[in-house]
Coordinates of C-alpha atoms and ligand atoms in Angstrom, one line a residue:
X1 CA -121.2 77.9 14.0
X2 CA -118.7 74.8 12.7
X3 CA -120.7 72.0 13.4
X4 CA -118.8 69.5 10.5
X5 CA -122.0 69.3 8.7
X6 CA -122.9 65.8 6.8
X7 CA -124.9 65.6 4.5
X8 CA -126.1 62.7 1.4
X9 CA -129.5 60.6 0.0
X10 CA -130.3 58.0 2.3
X11 CA -127.7 55.0 2.8
X12 CA -125.1 57.1 2.0
X13 CA -123.4 57.1 5.8
X14 CA -123.9 60.1 6.4
X15 CA -124.7 58.4 10.2
X16 CA -121.6 55.6 10.2
X17 CA -119.2 58.4 8.9
X18 CA -120.6 61.5 11.6
X19 CA -120.1 59.1 13.9
X20 CA -116.0 58.1 13.2
X21 CA -115.2 61.6 12.6
X22 CA -116.5 62.5 16.4
X23 CA -114.9 60.1 17.6
X24 CA -111.8 60.6 15.8
X25 CA -111.6 64.7 15.5
X26 CA -113.0 64.1 19.9
X27 CA -116.7 65.6 19.2
X28 CA -120.0 65.4 20.1
X29 CA -122.4 63.7 16.9
X30 CA -125.6 64.3 16.6
X31 CA -128.4 62.9 14.4
X32 CA -131.0 64.6 13.1
X33 CA -133.2 61.9 12.5
X34 CA -132.0 60.6 15.7
X35 CA -133.1 63.5 17.5
X36 CA -136.7 63.9 15.6
X37 CA -137.3 60.5 16.7
X38 CA -136.2 60.5 19.8
X39 CA -138.3 63.8 20.5
X40 CA -141.8 62.3 19.3
X41 CA -140.3 58.5 20.6
X42 CA -141.1 56.8 16.7
X43 CA -139.6 55.6 14.4
X44 CA -140.0 57.6 10.8
X45 CA -142.1 55.8 9.5
X46 CA -144.2 55.7 12.6
X47 CA -144.4 59.4 12.8
X48 CA -144.9 59.3 9.1
X49 CA -147.5 57.7 8.5
X50 CA -149.2 58.7 12.3
X51 CA -148.1 62.5 11.4
X52 CA -147.9 63.0 8.7
X53 CA -144.5 63.9 6.0
X54 CA -144.9 67.5 6.4
X55 CA -144.9 67.0 10.5
X56 CA -141.6 65.7 10.4
X57 CA -140.9 68.2 7.8
X58 CA -141.7 70.4 10.4
X59 CA -139.9 68.8 13.8
X60 CA -136.7 68.5 11.1
X61 CA -136.8 72.4 11.0
X62 CA -136.7 72.7 14.6
X63 CA -133.9 70.7 15.6
X64 CA -131.6 72.5 12.9
X65 CA -132.9 76.2 14.1
X66 CA -131.9 75.0 17.4
X67 CA -128.4 74.0 16.6
X68 CA -127.5 77.1 14.9
X69 CA -127.1 78.7 18.5
X70 CA -125.2 75.7 19.4
X71 CA -121.5 76.7 20.5
X72 CA -119.7 73.5 21.1
X73 CA -118.1 72.5 18.4
X74 CA -119.7 68.8 16.9
X75 CA -120.5 66.6 14.1
X76 CA -123.8 66.4 12.7
X77 CA -125.6 64.1 10.0
X78 CA -128.3 66.0 8.4
X79 CA -131.8 63.6 7.5
X80 CA -131.5 62.9 3.7
X81 CA -134.8 64.8 2.8
X82 CA -133.5 68.4 4.9
X83 CA -131.7 70.5 2.1
X84 CA -135.0 69.7 -0.2
X85 CA -136.9 71.8 1.7
X86 CA -136.5 75.8 1.1
X87 CA -137.1 76.6 4.7
X88 CA -133.5 75.0 5.7
X89 CA -131.6 77.1 3.1
X90 CA -130.1 80.0 5.7
X91 CA -129.8 77.4 8.6
X92 CA -127.5 74.6 6.8
X93 CA -125.2 77.7 5.3
X94 CA -124.8 78.8 8.3
X95 CA -124.0 75.4 10.6
X96 CA -120.7 75.3 9.7
X97 CA -117.8 72.8 6.7
X98 CA -120.1 71.3 4.7
X99 CA -120.4 67.7 2.8
X100 CA -122.0 65.8 0.9
X101 CA -120.9 61.8 1.1
X102 CA -122.5 61.4 -3.0
X103 CA -123.0 57.9 -3.9
X104 CA -123.8 56.1 -7.9
X105 CA -127.3 54.9 -7.7
X106 CA -125.5 51.3 -7.8
X107 CA -124.1 51.8 -4.3
X108 CA -126.9 53.4 -2.4
X109 CA -129.9 50.6 -4.8
X110 CA -127.4 48.3 -3.3
X111 CA -127.3 49.4 0.6
X112 CA -130.8 50.4 0.7
X113 CA -132.0 47.0 -1.0
X114 CA -133.1 45.4 2.6
X115 CA -134.2 48.8 4.2
X116 CA -138.0 49.4 5.5
X117 CA -137.5 52.4 7.5
X118 CA -137.8 55.3 4.8
X119 CA -141.4 55.8 4.1
X120 CA -139.7 58.0 0.2
X121 CA -138.5 55.0 -0.7
X122 CA -140.2 51.9 0.3
X123 CA -142.5 49.3 -2.0
X124 CA -141.5 47.2 -4.9
X125 CA -140.7 50.0 -7.2
X126 CA -138.1 51.0 -4.7
X127 CA -135.2 51.0 -7.2
X128 CA -137.5 53.4 -9.3
X129 CA -138.3 55.8 -6.9
X130 CA -134.2 55.7 -5.9
X131 CA -133.3 57.1 -9.2
X132 CA -136.0 59.8 -9.4
X133 CA -135.1 61.6 -6.1
X134 CA -131.6 61.0 -6.1
X135 CA -132.0 62.4 -10.2
X136 CA -133.8 65.4 -8.2
X137 CA -130.9 64.8 -5.2
X138 CA -127.8 64.9 -6.0
X139 CA -127.6 69.2 -7.8
X140 CA -129.4 70.3 -3.9
X141 CA -126.3 68.4 -2.8
X142 CA -123.9 69.9 -4.4
X143 CA -125.0 73.2 -4.0
X144 CA -124.8 72.5 -0.2
X145 CA -121.0 71.2 -0.3
X146 CA -117.8 72.4 0.7
X147 CA -116.8 68.9 0.3
X148 CA -117.8 65.9 -2.2
X149 CA -117.2 62.9 -1.4
X150 CA -117.0 59.6 -2.8
X151 CA -118.4 56.8 -1.5
X152 CA -118.6 53.6 -2.4
X153 CA -115.8 53.4 -4.4
X154 CA -113.3 52.6 -1.8
X155 CA -112.9 50.9 1.3
X156 CA -114.6 52.8 4.4
X157 CA -111.3 53.5 6.2
X158 CA -109.7 55.1 2.8
X159 CA -112.2 57.9 3.5
X160 CA -112.3 57.9 6.0
X161 CA -108.7 58.7 5.8
X162 CA -109.3 61.3 2.3
X163 CA -112.3 62.7 4.4
X164 CA -110.3 64.2 7.7
X165 CA -107.5 65.4 5.1
X166 CA -109.8 66.9 3.7
X167 CA -111.4 68.3 7.0
X168 CA -108.3 69.4 8.4
X169 CA -107.1 71.5 5.5
X170 CA -110.6 73.6 5.0
X171 CA -111.0 74.4 9.1
X172 CA -107.6 75.8 9.3
X173 CA -108.0 78.3 6.4
X174 CA -111.7 78.8 7.7
Ligands
LIG1 N1 -118.0 54.1 2.9 C1 -118.9 52.9 3.4 N2 -118.5 51.5 2.6 C2 -119.5 50.5 2.8 N3 -120.3 50.3 3.3 C3 -120.7 51.4 3.9 C4 -120.2 52.7 4.1 N4 -120.9 54.4 4.3 C5 -121.6 53.5 5.6 N5 -122.0 52.1 5.2 C6 -123.0 51.4 5.6 O1 -124.3 51.3 4.6 C7 -125.3 51.5 5.2 C8 -126.3 52.8 5.3 O2 -125.8 53.9 5.9 P1 -125.0 55.2 7.5 O3 -127.1 54.4 8.3 O4 -124.8 55.2 8.1 O5 -126.3 55.6 6.1 P2 -127.6 57.1 6.0 O6 -126.8 58.5 5.5 O7 -127.2 57.8 7.5 O8 -128.6 56.6 6.1 P3 -130.5 57.4 6.0 O9 -130.7 58.8 5.6 O10 -130.6 56.3 6.3 O11 -129.6 57.5 7.5 C9 -125.0 50.6 6.7 O12 -125.3 49.5 6.6 C10 -123.2 51.2 6.5 O13 -122.9 50.3 7.2
LIG2 O1 -135.1 60.8 2.1 C1 -135.9 61.3 3.0 O2 -136.3 62.2 2.8 C2 -135.8 60.7 4.3 C3 -135.0 60.0 4.9 C4 -135.0 59.4 5.7 O3 -133.4 60.4 7.4 C5 -135.4 61.0 7.7 O4 -134.6 61.6 7.2 C6 -137.5 60.4 6.6 O5 -137.5 59.0 5.5 C7 -136.9 61.1 5.1
LIG3 MG1 -128.0 57.7 8.9

């Protein structure tokens, strides 16, 4: 399928950017974190606490597999951890044009400072956890990316217009 697929670290802007692209391109928007929490009627944190991370990962994989079969083009924001799971690799590759929203450690730390909804970075050592996870994840996100956009170095509107220009070129040539 030729969905527009947004990946990146927690706080990189997958939801905000995804919603905006969907509006501008007049496409439906799907946020996989949101689909999973709706299915369970629980927050990400509650799913992790009650059922554990492997259960959450299995749900994410179910959702991405369903989206492969979806013939209606969409903008899809993936969960931040989804590209890290080996079993999802083949599905991401089939899904469409992948946009990596790449944030620096400083940008992400600032955006995530007050967030309490990400169980993998909660706690007093949040900054350390962000640094370690980002180091592991950045090369994996980069590997999947058809388009890489730096987030945090320019105003949101500028990011959107640059990204939309790149997407139009990639989609035209695909
Ligand atoms: N380009 C940007 N410039 C400034 N702030 C931004 C930008 N993109 C997103 N933000 C802000 O950063 C925060 C995180 O954005 P968002 O929730 O979209 O990230 P996310 O990648 O979906 O995070 P998560 O993985 O936790 O769902 C929000 O407050 C959002 O408004
Ligand atoms: O980075 C991650 O691994 C996660 C990020 C959130 O979006 C949720 O998908 C969940 O907290 C896992
Ligand atoms: Mg989000």
